[in-house]
Every structure is written in structure tokens, then in C-alpha cells.
Amino acid sequence: MKLLDRLSESVEKSENFRRIMSDGIVDDSEIDAQGKLVEGLISKLENQLSESDFELVSDLISELSVLYVISNYR
């Protein structure tokens, strides 16, 4: 699937991903820090987008998460 390839490429280019994965170990503090970063970005979107735009972005994030989980489960 081209979308998954594009997403994988985007993740691999992420400075946060490279920093977190540099030692090959992902610990709770790294997960917590990344979670806080994502929460902050979601809050920014919520404040900047219209309600309908924010709902669309939220749906996208949710369905993208489903895609990620099911593709890794397979």
C-alpha cells in the first residue's frame, strides 16, 4: 500500500523518531514525552481549526491509528 510506505518514510525522517530509536530502546519516559507532544499538537489544532475541520482531522488521526495497528497486527 503506497500510503503505508509514505507514512513509514515520513516516520523514519522524523527527528523525534530517530532520537527515540537511536539506542534501540523505547522507555516509558519517551512514550510519555511523545504523547505530551501529540496532545499539544492536538490542542493547537483544536484552537486553530473550525469545529468541523477539527472533527475531520480527529477522524483522520483515529482511522490512521486503526490502519497502523491493523497493518502491524497482520
Short mmCIF file of N, CA and C in Angstrom, two decimals:
data_model
loop_
_atom_site.label_atom_id
_atom_site.label_comp_id
_atom_site.label_asym_id
_atom_site.label_seq_id
_atom_site.Cartn_x
_atom_site.Cartn_y
_atom_site.Cartn_z
N MET A 1 0.85 -1.18 0.00
CA MET A 1 0.00 0.00 0.00
C MET A 1 0.90 1.24 0.00
N LYS A 2 0.69 2.10 -0.95
CA LYS A 2 1.52 3.28 -1.09
C LYS A 2 1.42 4.21 0.11
N LEU A 3 0.22 4.32 0.69
CA LEU A 3 0.06 5.20 1.84
C LEU A 3 0.93 4.74 3.00
N LEU A 4 0.93 3.44 3.27
CA LEU A 4 1.76 2.94 4.37
C LEU A 4 3.24 3.18 4.11
N ASP A 5 3.65 3.05 2.87
CA ASP A 5 5.04 3.34 2.52
C ASP A 5 5.36 4.81 2.78
N ARG A 6 4.46 5.68 2.38
CA ARG A 6 4.66 7.12 2.59
C ARG A 6 4.70 7.45 4.07
N LEU A 7 3.84 6.82 4.85
CA LEU A 7 3.83 7.06 6.28
C LEU A 7 5.10 6.55 6.93
N SER A 8 5.54 5.38 6.53
CA SER A 8 6.78 4.83 7.06
C SER A 8 7.96 5.74 6.76
N GLU A 9 7.99 6.25 5.55
CA GLU A 9 9.07 7.16 5.16
C GLU A 9 9.02 8.45 5.99
N SER A 10 7.83 8.95 6.20
CA SER A 10 7.67 10.16 7.00
C SER A 10 8.13 9.94 8.44
N VAL A 11 7.76 8.81 9.01
CA VAL A 11 8.17 8.49 10.38
C VAL A 11 9.69 8.38 10.46
N GLU A 12 10.28 7.69 9.50
CA GLU A 12 11.73 7.50 9.51
C GLU A 12 12.49 8.82 9.40
N LYS A 13 11.89 9.82 8.78
CA LYS A 13 12.51 11.13 8.66
C LYS A 13 12.31 11.99 9.91
N SER A 14 11.40 11.59 10.76
CA SER A 14 11.08 12.37 11.96
C SER A 14 12.27 12.43 12.91
N GLU A 15 12.62 13.64 13.29
CA GLU A 15 13.72 13.82 14.24
C GLU A 15 13.41 13.14 15.57
N ASN A 16 12.16 13.25 16.02
CA ASN A 16 11.78 12.61 17.28
C ASN A 16 11.93 11.09 17.19
N PHE A 17 11.48 10.52 16.09
CA PHE A 17 11.59 9.07 15.92
C PHE A 17 13.05 8.63 15.94
N ARG A 18 13.89 9.34 15.20
CA ARG A 18 15.31 8.97 15.14
C ARG A 18 15.97 9.10 16.52
N ARG A 19 15.61 10.15 17.25
CA ARG A 19 16.18 10.34 18.59
C ARG A 19 15.73 9.21 19.53
N ILE A 20 14.45 8.92 19.51
CA ILE A 20 13.90 7.89 20.40
C ILE A 20 14.49 6.53 20.06
N MET A 21 14.64 6.23 18.78
CA MET A 21 15.10 4.91 18.36
C MET A 21 16.62 4.78 18.29
N SER A 22 17.34 5.84 18.57
CA SER A 22 18.80 5.83 18.40
C SER A 22 19.49 4.74 19.22
N ASP A 23 18.96 4.42 20.39
CA ASP A 23 19.59 3.38 21.20
C ASP A 23 18.88 2.03 21.09
N GLY A 24 17.83 1.97 20.28
CA GLY A 24 17.11 0.72 20.07
C GLY A 24 16.18 0.35 21.22
N ILE A 25 16.03 1.27 22.17
CA ILE A 25 15.18 1.01 23.34
C ILE A 25 14.18 2.15 23.45
N VAL A 26 12.91 1.79 23.63
CA VAL A 26 11.87 2.79 23.85
C VAL A 26 11.39 2.63 25.29
N ASP A 27 11.62 3.66 26.10
CA ASP A 27 11.21 3.55 27.50
C ASP A 27 9.96 4.39 27.77
N ASP A 28 9.41 4.22 28.96
CA ASP A 28 8.16 4.89 29.31
C ASP A 28 8.27 6.41 29.22
N SER A 29 9.42 6.96 29.59
CA SER A 29 9.56 8.42 29.55
C SER A 29 9.51 8.94 28.11
N GLU A 30 10.05 8.17 27.17
CA GLU A 30 9.99 8.57 25.76
C GLU A 30 8.57 8.50 25.23
N ILE A 31 7.85 7.47 25.63
CA ILE A 31 6.44 7.35 25.22
C ILE A 31 5.63 8.48 25.82
N ASP A 32 5.85 8.77 27.10
CA ASP A 32 5.13 9.87 27.75
C ASP A 32 5.43 11.21 27.09
N ALA A 33 6.69 11.46 26.79
CA ALA A 33 7.08 12.72 26.16
C ALA A 33 6.45 12.85 24.77
N GLN A 34 6.46 11.78 24.00
CA GLN A 34 5.85 11.81 22.67
C GLN A 34 4.34 12.01 22.78
N GLY A 35 3.74 11.36 23.76
CA GLY A 35 2.30 11.54 24.00
C GLY A 35 1.95 12.97 24.33
N LYS A 36 2.77 13.61 25.16
CA LYS A 36 2.54 15.02 25.51
C LYS A 36 2.71 15.92 24.29
N LEU A 37 3.69 15.60 23.45
CA LEU A 37 3.88 16.37 22.22
C LEU A 37 2.64 16.27 21.33
N VAL A 38 2.13 15.07 21.17
CA VAL A 38 0.93 14.86 20.35
C VAL A 38 -0.27 15.59 20.95
N GLU A 39 -0.43 15.50 22.27
CA GLU A 39 -1.54 16.20 22.93
C GLU A 39 -1.45 17.70 22.70
N GLY A 40 -0.23 18.25 22.74
CA GLY A 40 -0.04 19.67 22.50
C GLY A 40 -0.42 20.06 21.08
N LEU A 41 -0.03 19.23 20.12
CA LEU A 41 -0.38 19.50 18.73
C LEU A 41 -1.88 19.41 18.50
N ILE A 42 -2.51 18.45 19.14
CA ILE A 42 -3.97 18.33 19.02
C ILE A 42 -4.65 19.55 19.62
N SER A 43 -4.16 20.03 20.75
CA SER A 43 -4.73 21.24 21.36
C SER A 43 -4.57 22.45 20.45
N LYS A 44 -3.40 22.57 19.80
CA LYS A 44 -3.19 23.67 18.85
C LYS A 44 -4.21 23.60 17.71
N LEU A 45 -4.38 22.39 17.18
CA LEU A 45 -5.35 22.23 16.10
C LEU A 45 -6.75 22.59 16.56
N GLU A 46 -7.10 22.14 17.75
CA GLU A 46 -8.44 22.39 18.27
C GLU A 46 -8.69 23.90 18.39
N ASN A 47 -7.66 24.64 18.76
CA ASN A 47 -7.81 26.09 18.92
C ASN A 47 -7.78 26.84 17.59
N GLN A 48 -7.16 26.27 16.58
CA GLN A 48 -6.98 26.99 15.32
C GLN A 48 -7.98 26.60 14.24
N LEU A 49 -8.53 25.41 14.32
CA LEU A 49 -9.43 24.94 13.28
C LEU A 49 -10.89 25.16 13.66
N SER A 50 -11.72 25.23 12.65
CA SER A 50 -13.15 25.26 12.93
C SER A 50 -13.54 23.91 13.54
N GLU A 51 -14.71 23.86 14.12
CA GLU A 51 -15.15 22.62 14.75
C GLU A 51 -15.24 21.48 13.73
N SER A 52 -15.76 21.77 12.55
CA SER A 52 -15.89 20.72 11.52
C SER A 52 -14.53 20.29 11.00
N ASP A 53 -13.60 21.25 10.83
CA ASP A 53 -12.25 20.88 10.40
C ASP A 53 -11.54 20.04 11.46
N PHE A 54 -11.70 20.43 12.72
CA PHE A 54 -11.08 19.67 13.80
C PHE A 54 -11.65 18.26 13.86
N GLU A 55 -12.96 18.13 13.65
CA GLU A 55 -13.59 16.81 13.65
C GLU A 55 -13.02 15.94 12.52
N LEU A 56 -12.82 16.54 11.36
CA LEU A 56 -12.24 15.82 10.22
C LEU A 56 -10.81 15.36 10.54
N VAL A 57 -10.01 16.24 11.11
CA VAL A 57 -8.64 15.87 11.48
C VAL A 57 -8.65 14.78 12.55
N SER A 58 -9.54 14.90 13.51
CA SER A 58 -9.66 13.88 14.55
C SER A 58 -10.02 12.52 13.97
N ASP A 59 -10.96 12.53 13.03
CA ASP A 59 -11.34 11.28 12.36
C ASP A 59 -10.15 10.70 11.60
N LEU A 60 -9.41 11.56 10.92
CA LEU A 60 -8.23 11.11 10.19
C LEU A 60 -7.22 10.47 11.13
N ILE A 61 -6.93 11.12 12.23
CA ILE A 61 -5.96 10.57 13.19
C ILE A 61 -6.44 9.22 13.71
N SER A 62 -7.71 9.13 14.02
CA SER A 62 -8.27 7.89 14.54
C SER A 62 -8.16 6.76 13.52
N GLU A 63 -8.58 7.04 12.29
CA GLU A 63 -8.54 6.00 11.26
C GLU A 63 -7.11 5.65 10.86
N LEU A 64 -6.22 6.62 10.89
CA LEU A 64 -4.81 6.37 10.63
C LEU A 64 -4.23 5.46 11.72
N SER A 65 -4.64 5.68 12.94
CA SER A 65 -4.20 4.83 14.05
C SER A 65 -4.70 3.40 13.87
N VAL A 66 -5.96 3.26 13.44
CA VAL A 66 -6.50 1.93 13.16
C VAL A 66 -5.68 1.26 12.06
N LEU A 67 -5.41 1.98 10.99
CA LEU A 67 -4.61 1.45 9.90
C LEU A 67 -3.25 0.99 10.38
N TYR A 68 -2.61 1.79 11.20
CA TYR A 68 -1.29 1.44 11.74
C TYR A 68 -1.35 0.15 12.55
N VAL A 69 -2.32 0.08 13.45
CA VAL A 69 -2.42 -1.10 14.33
C VAL A 69 -2.74 -2.36 13.53
N ILE A 70 -3.70 -2.28 12.61
CA ILE A 70 -4.07 -3.50 11.88
C ILE A 70 -2.97 -3.92 10.92
N SER A 71 -2.24 -2.94 10.36
CA SER A 71 -1.15 -3.33 9.44
C SER A 71 -0.01 -3.98 10.22
N ASN A 72 0.22 -3.55 11.45
CA ASN A 72 1.26 -4.18 12.25
C ASN A 72 0.80 -5.51 12.85
N TYR A 73 -0.51 -5.63 13.07
CA TYR A 73 -1.05 -6.88 13.61
C TYR A 73 -0.92 -8.00 12.58
N ARG A 74 -1.12 -7.62 11.32
CA ARG A 74 -1.08 -8.60 10.24
C ARG A 74 0.33 -9.14 10.13
#
